[in-house]
Tab-separated table of C-alpha atoms in Angstrom:
chain	number	residue	atom	x	y	z
A	125	UNK	CA	28.468	-58.949	-51.098
A	126	UNK	CA	26.164	-56.317	-49.793
A	127	UNK	CA	25.539	-53.132	-52.175
A	128	UNK	CA	26.265	-49.812	-51.386
A	129	UNK	CA	23.268	-47.333	-50.848
A	130	UNK	CA	22.397	-45.346	-54.108
A	131	UNK	CA	23.387	-41.666	-53.414
A	132	UNK	CA	20.499	-39.813	-51.828
A	133	UNK	CA	18.680	-36.229	-53.319
A	134	UNK	CA	17.114	-34.088	-50.167
A	135	UNK	CA	13.438	-33.905	-52.190
A	136	UNK	CA	11.342	-30.807	-49.973
A	137	UNK	CA	7.489	-30.661	-50.197
A	138	UNK	CA	5.527	-28.251	-48.745
A	139	UNK	CA	2.117	-30.467	-48.715
A	140	UNK	CA	0.881	-33.684	-47.585
A	141	UNK	CA	-0.393	-35.318	-51.043
A	142	UNK	CA	2.863	-33.241	-53.048
A	143	UNK	CA	4.696	-35.300	-55.238
A	144	UNK	CA	7.723	-34.612	-56.572
A	145	UNK	CA	6.399	-35.764	-60.220
A	146	UNK	CA	9.216	-36.056	-62.993
A	147	UNK	CA	11.862	-34.865	-61.292
A	148	UNK	CA	11.538	-37.327	-58.614
A	149	UNK	CA	11.087	-39.987	-62.013
A	150	UNK	CA	14.018	-38.588	-63.529
A	151	UNK	CA	16.383	-38.615	-60.628
A	152	UNK	CA	15.615	-42.417	-59.409
A	153	UNK	CA	16.477	-43.049	-62.880
A	154	UNK	CA	19.570	-41.217	-62.639
A	155	UNK	CA	20.810	-43.772	-60.240
A	156	UNK	CA	19.800	-41.480	-57.043
A	157	UNK	CA	17.276	-42.365	-54.402
A	158	UNK	CA	14.751	-39.293	-52.650
A	159	UNK	CA	15.298	-38.161	-49.288
A	160	UNK	CA	11.288	-36.320	-48.537
A	161	UNK	CA	11.117	-34.316	-45.844
A	162	UNK	CA	7.955	-32.246	-45.672
A	163	UNK	CA	8.764	-28.937	-43.857
A	164	UNK	CA	5.612	-27.995	-42.855
A	165	UNK	CA	4.187	-31.343	-41.447
A	166	UNK	CA	6.986	-31.133	-39.301
A	167	UNK	CA	9.998	-33.092	-41.223
A	168	UNK	CA	13.697	-31.333	-39.961
A	169	UNK	CA	16.004	-30.301	-42.397
A	170	UNK	CA	19.592	-31.543	-42.255
A	171	UNK	CA	22.619	-29.256	-40.323
A	172	UNK	CA	24.595	-30.828	-43.207
A	173	UNK	CA	24.134	-32.227	-47.001
A	174	UNK	CA	27.218	-34.367	-46.023
A	175	UNK	CA	25.134	-37.250	-46.626
A	176	UNK	CA	23.485	-36.696	-49.945
A	177	UNK	CA	24.278	-35.656	-53.211
A	178	UNK	CA	22.430	-32.678	-53.428
A	179	UNK	CA	18.360	-30.756	-52.829
A	180	UNK	CA	15.636	-29.675	-54.606
A	181	UNK	CA	13.290	-27.729	-53.099
A	182	UNK	CA	9.791	-27.382	-54.688
A	183	UNK	CA	6.782	-25.413	-54.685
A	184	UNK	CA	3.748	-24.559	-52.551
A	185	UNK	CA	0.395	-22.324	-52.236
A	186	UNK	CA	2.626	-20.519	-49.528
A	187	UNK	CA	4.466	-17.725	-50.366
A	188	UNK	CA	8.145	-16.780	-48.807
A	189	UNK	CA	6.982	-13.622	-47.303
A	190	UNK	CA	4.789	-15.726	-44.921
A	191	UNK	CA	5.573	-15.110	-41.420
A	192	UNK	CA	4.996	-18.999	-40.413
A	193	UNK	CA	8.370	-20.419	-38.680
A	194	UNK	CA	8.731	-23.059	-41.319
A	195	UNK	CA	8.988	-20.975	-44.053
A	196	UNK	CA	11.635	-18.796	-42.325
A	197	UNK	CA	13.828	-21.711	-41.040
A	198	UNK	CA	13.878	-23.542	-44.281
A	199	UNK	CA	14.398	-19.808	-46.045
A	200	UNK	CA	17.420	-19.299	-43.601
A	201	UNK	CA	18.436	-23.602	-44.530
A	202	UNK	CA	18.963	-22.740	-48.000
A	203	UNK	CA	22.663	-21.408	-46.550
A	204	UNK	CA	23.502	-25.183	-45.937
A	205	UNK	CA	24.143	-26.079	-49.684
A	206	UNK	CA	25.497	-23.127	-50.606
A	207	UNK	CA	28.410	-23.167	-47.946
A	208	UNK	CA	28.795	-26.589	-48.906
A	209	UNK	CA	28.740	-26.214	-52.267
A	210	UNK	CA	26.034	-28.848	-52.997
A	211	UNK	CA	23.926	-28.680	-56.031
A	212	UNK	CA	20.637	-27.028	-55.402
A	213	UNK	CA	17.634	-26.603	-57.513
A	214	UNK	CA	14.664	-24.247	-56.610
A	215	UNK	CA	11.582	-24.453	-58.225
A	216	UNK	CA	8.295	-21.755	-57.737
A	217	UNK	CA	8.526	-21.218	-54.065
A	218	UNK	CA	11.904	-22.996	-53.584
A	219	UNK	CA	13.271	-20.542	-56.154
A	220	UNK	CA	11.889	-17.446	-54.216
A	221	UNK	CA	13.414	-18.921	-51.253
A	222	UNK	CA	17.009	-19.369	-52.798
A	223	UNK	CA	16.497	-15.881	-54.084
A	224	UNK	CA	15.380	-13.860	-50.686
A	225	UNK	CA	18.261	-16.220	-49.138
A	226	UNK	CA	20.765	-14.253	-51.406
A	227	UNK	CA	19.242	-10.813	-50.949
A	228	UNK	CA	16.428	-10.591	-53.749
A	229	UNK	CA	12.742	-9.655	-52.832
A	230	UNK	CA	9.724	-11.878	-53.498
A	231	UNK	CA	6.901	-9.191	-54.325
A	232	UNK	CA	4.267	-10.120	-56.865
A	233	UNK	CA	3.387	-7.595	-60.124
A	234	UNK	CA	2.838	-4.512	-59.688
A	235	UNK	CA	-0.459	-4.206	-61.670
A	236	UNK	CA	-1.746	-7.691	-60.442
A	237	UNK	CA	-1.005	-10.047	-63.369
A	238	UNK	CA	-0.132	-13.260	-62.590
A	239	UNK	CA	0.983	-16.229	-65.040
A	240	UNK	CA	-1.117	-19.702	-64.463
A	241	UNK	CA	-0.896	-21.204	-67.319
A	242	UNK	CA	1.589	-21.591	-70.847
A	243	UNK	CA	3.749	-18.450	-71.206
A	244	UNK	CA	6.468	-17.553	-73.334
A	245	UNK	CA	10.144	-18.047	-71.800
A	246	UNK	CA	13.225	-16.847	-73.707
A	247	UNK	CA	16.715	-17.649	-72.689
A	248	UNK	CA	19.412	-15.123	-72.081
A	249	UNK	CA	22.606	-15.495	-73.854
A	250	UNK	CA	24.024	-17.225	-70.731
A	251	UNK	CA	21.243	-19.603	-70.911
A	252	UNK	CA	21.561	-20.994	-74.440
A	253	UNK	CA	25.074	-20.908	-74.061
A	254	UNK	CA	24.310	-23.525	-71.341
A	255	UNK	CA	21.104	-26.101	-73.067
A	256	UNK	CA	18.410	-25.264	-75.637
A	257	UNK	CA	15.462	-23.712	-73.726
A	258	UNK	CA	11.620	-24.233	-73.886
A	259	UNK	CA	9.927	-21.974	-76.090
A	260	UNK	CA	6.635	-22.547	-73.767
A	261	UNK	CA	6.538	-23.453	-70.171
A	262	UNK	CA	3.808	-24.114	-67.728
A	263	UNK	CA	3.234	-21.237	-64.958
A	264	UNK	CA	1.400	-21.633	-61.290
A	265	UNK	CA	2.241	-18.643	-59.218
A	266	UNK	CA	1.372	-15.300	-58.504
A	267	UNK	CA	4.580	-13.931	-56.886
A	268	UNK	CA	7.836	-13.469	-58.786
A	269	UNK	CA	11.338	-12.081	-57.122
A	270	UNK	CA	14.259	-10.119	-57.554
A	271	UNK	CA	17.832	-11.000	-57.617
A	272	UNK	CA	21.343	-10.002	-56.569
A	273	UNK	CA	23.901	-8.333	-59.073
A	274	UNK	CA	25.834	-11.623	-58.534
A	275	UNK	CA	23.778	-14.255	-59.844
A	276	UNK	CA	23.371	-14.940	-63.710
A	277	UNK	CA	19.887	-14.930	-65.611
A	278	UNK	CA	19.056	-17.890	-67.548
A	279	UNK	CA	16.333	-17.170	-69.129
A	280	UNK	CA	13.392	-14.953	-68.683
A	281	UNK	CA	9.806	-13.306	-70.017
A	282	UNK	CA	7.361	-10.574	-70.417
A	283	UNK	CA	5.166	-10.273	-67.407
A	284	UNK	CA	8.076	-12.018	-64.907
A	285	UNK	CA	11.404	-11.674	-66.524
A	286	UNK	CA	13.179	-13.734	-63.666
A	287	UNK	CA	12.547	-17.072	-64.828
A	288	UNK	CA	14.960	-18.965	-64.217
A	289	UNK	CA	18.926	-18.037	-62.596
A	290	UNK	CA	22.170	-19.527	-61.267
A	291	UNK	CA	23.846	-18.610	-57.985
A	292	UNK	CA	27.518	-19.681	-57.809
A	293	UNK	CA	28.360	-22.771	-59.055
A	294	UNK	CA	25.680	-25.352	-57.884
A	295	UNK	CA	22.694	-23.162	-57.330
A	296	UNK	CA	19.607	-23.222	-59.744
A	297	UNK	CA	16.530	-21.536	-58.985
A	298	UNK	CA	13.424	-21.856	-61.317
A	299	UNK	CA	9.923	-20.226	-61.340
A	300	UNK	CA	8.093	-22.286	-63.654
A	301	UNK	CA	7.356	-26.073	-63.513
A	302	UNK	CA	8.474	-28.583	-65.447
A	303	UNK	CA	7.656	-31.590	-62.877
A	304	UNK	CA	4.103	-31.855	-63.835
A	305	UNK	CA	2.870	-35.733	-64.866
A	306	UNK	CA	-0.525	-35.703	-66.728
A	307	UNK	CA	-2.087	-36.343	-63.282
A	308	UNK	CA	-0.683	-33.948	-61.425
A	309	UNK	CA	-1.771	-30.689	-64.005
A	310	UNK	CA	-5.161	-32.613	-63.822
A	311	UNK	CA	-5.163	-32.650	-60.320
A	312	UNK	CA	-4.197	-28.486	-59.762
A	313	UNK	CA	-6.495	-27.951	-62.534
A	314	UNK	CA	-8.895	-29.035	-60.212
A	315	UNK	CA	-7.966	-27.730	-57.435
A	316	UNK	CA	-6.248	-24.402	-58.553
A	317	UNK	CA	-9.554	-23.624	-60.666
A	318	UNK	CA	-10.245	-20.671	-58.175
A	319	UNK	CA	-7.222	-19.168	-59.385
A	320	UNK	CA	-8.482	-18.830	-63.177
A	321	UNK	CA	-10.074	-15.485	-62.507
A	322	UNK	CA	-7.067	-13.725	-61.702
A	323	UNK	CA	-5.564	-11.364	-63.642
A	324	UNK	CA	-3.488	-12.559	-66.199
A	325	UNK	CA	-4.574	-16.294	-65.979
A	326	UNK	CA	-5.833	-18.816	-68.270
A	327	UNK	CA	-8.575	-21.071	-68.282
A	328	UNK	CA	-8.557	-24.931	-67.506
A	329	UNK	CA	-9.149	-26.116	-70.761
A	330	UNK	CA	-6.078	-24.064	-71.806
A	331	UNK	CA	-3.567	-25.749	-69.201
A	332	UNK	CA	-4.517	-29.243	-70.621
A	333	UNK	CA	-4.477	-28.383	-74.186
A	334	UNK	CA	-1.225	-26.661	-73.834
A	335	UNK	CA	-0.119	-29.515	-72.591
A	336	UNK	CA	-0.323	-31.343	-75.768
A	337	UNK	CA	1.567	-28.782	-77.900
A	338	UNK	CA	3.983	-27.949	-75.717
A	339	UNK	CA	4.766	-30.431	-72.728
A	340	UNK	CA	7.056	-32.937	-74.527
A	341	UNK	CA	9.585	-29.743	-75.488
A	342	UNK	CA	9.471	-29.338	-71.576
A	343	UNK	CA	9.916	-32.479	-70.373
A	344	UNK	CA	13.056	-32.807	-72.793
A	345	UNK	CA	14.536	-29.462	-71.110
A	346	UNK	CA	14.145	-30.701	-68.004
A	347	UNK	CA	16.302	-34.178	-68.284
A	348	UNK	CA	18.925	-31.997	-69.853
A	349	UNK	CA	18.338	-29.156	-67.047
A	350	UNK	CA	18.894	-32.120	-63.926
A	351	UNK	CA	21.676	-33.405	-66.193
A	352	UNK	CA	23.476	-30.352	-65.641
A	353	UNK	CA	22.697	-29.735	-62.570
A	354	UNK	CA	22.867	-33.403	-60.586
A	355	UNK	CA	24.229	-35.463	-63.505
A	356	UNK	CA	24.286	-39.538	-62.792
A	357	UNK	CA	24.905	-41.060	-59.825
A	358	UNK	CA	28.243	-42.704	-59.688
A	359	UNK	CA	27.975	-46.305	-60.380
A	360	UNK	CA	29.068	-48.784	-57.685
């Protein structure tokens, strides 16, 4: 008897060298396969998620406000998993696209501050009832987003107050990054070093030093968060 194919998670990346990192590893461990698409390189997004168990839209160096055609199309595409009530997770840029699709605004901080490095996170009452959140998270962004009234804020911070949210039954967005492996963080620190002079950013040594202290808690949270959203693939 031929084994049935494992259910797929649509995995949306935004650069040729981008990786789903820990999120990808954890989804594979939970019995899913990854259907990787890169819209900036011409990969299409499906008209339906009937053949997928859900979707994850990752971050990237572009802005959700950029005029590029793929940015507009991808933001509009968020309506597909929302209409079909399929699990959807947006990370950083992905969360900003989701927020914009449902009526929020993507914008920078009023005083030009960025979050690049490790910063405190505080769960809301709704977030605490859902699961235990880490006290420090890794960030790499210079824009945030507002949220419509029909969303549920799960976690907040001082500089960018909207850090994690839920919309409807199955859509989730997080501003911070839990997906980075050690190799990924080293690449980001090297290739993103020119951003460390921005107001509010931390020097590269603090990125790597903070990982030794806080990453284990962020990794544990990520596993629990993905379990909440996607669960495990059914055993066949």
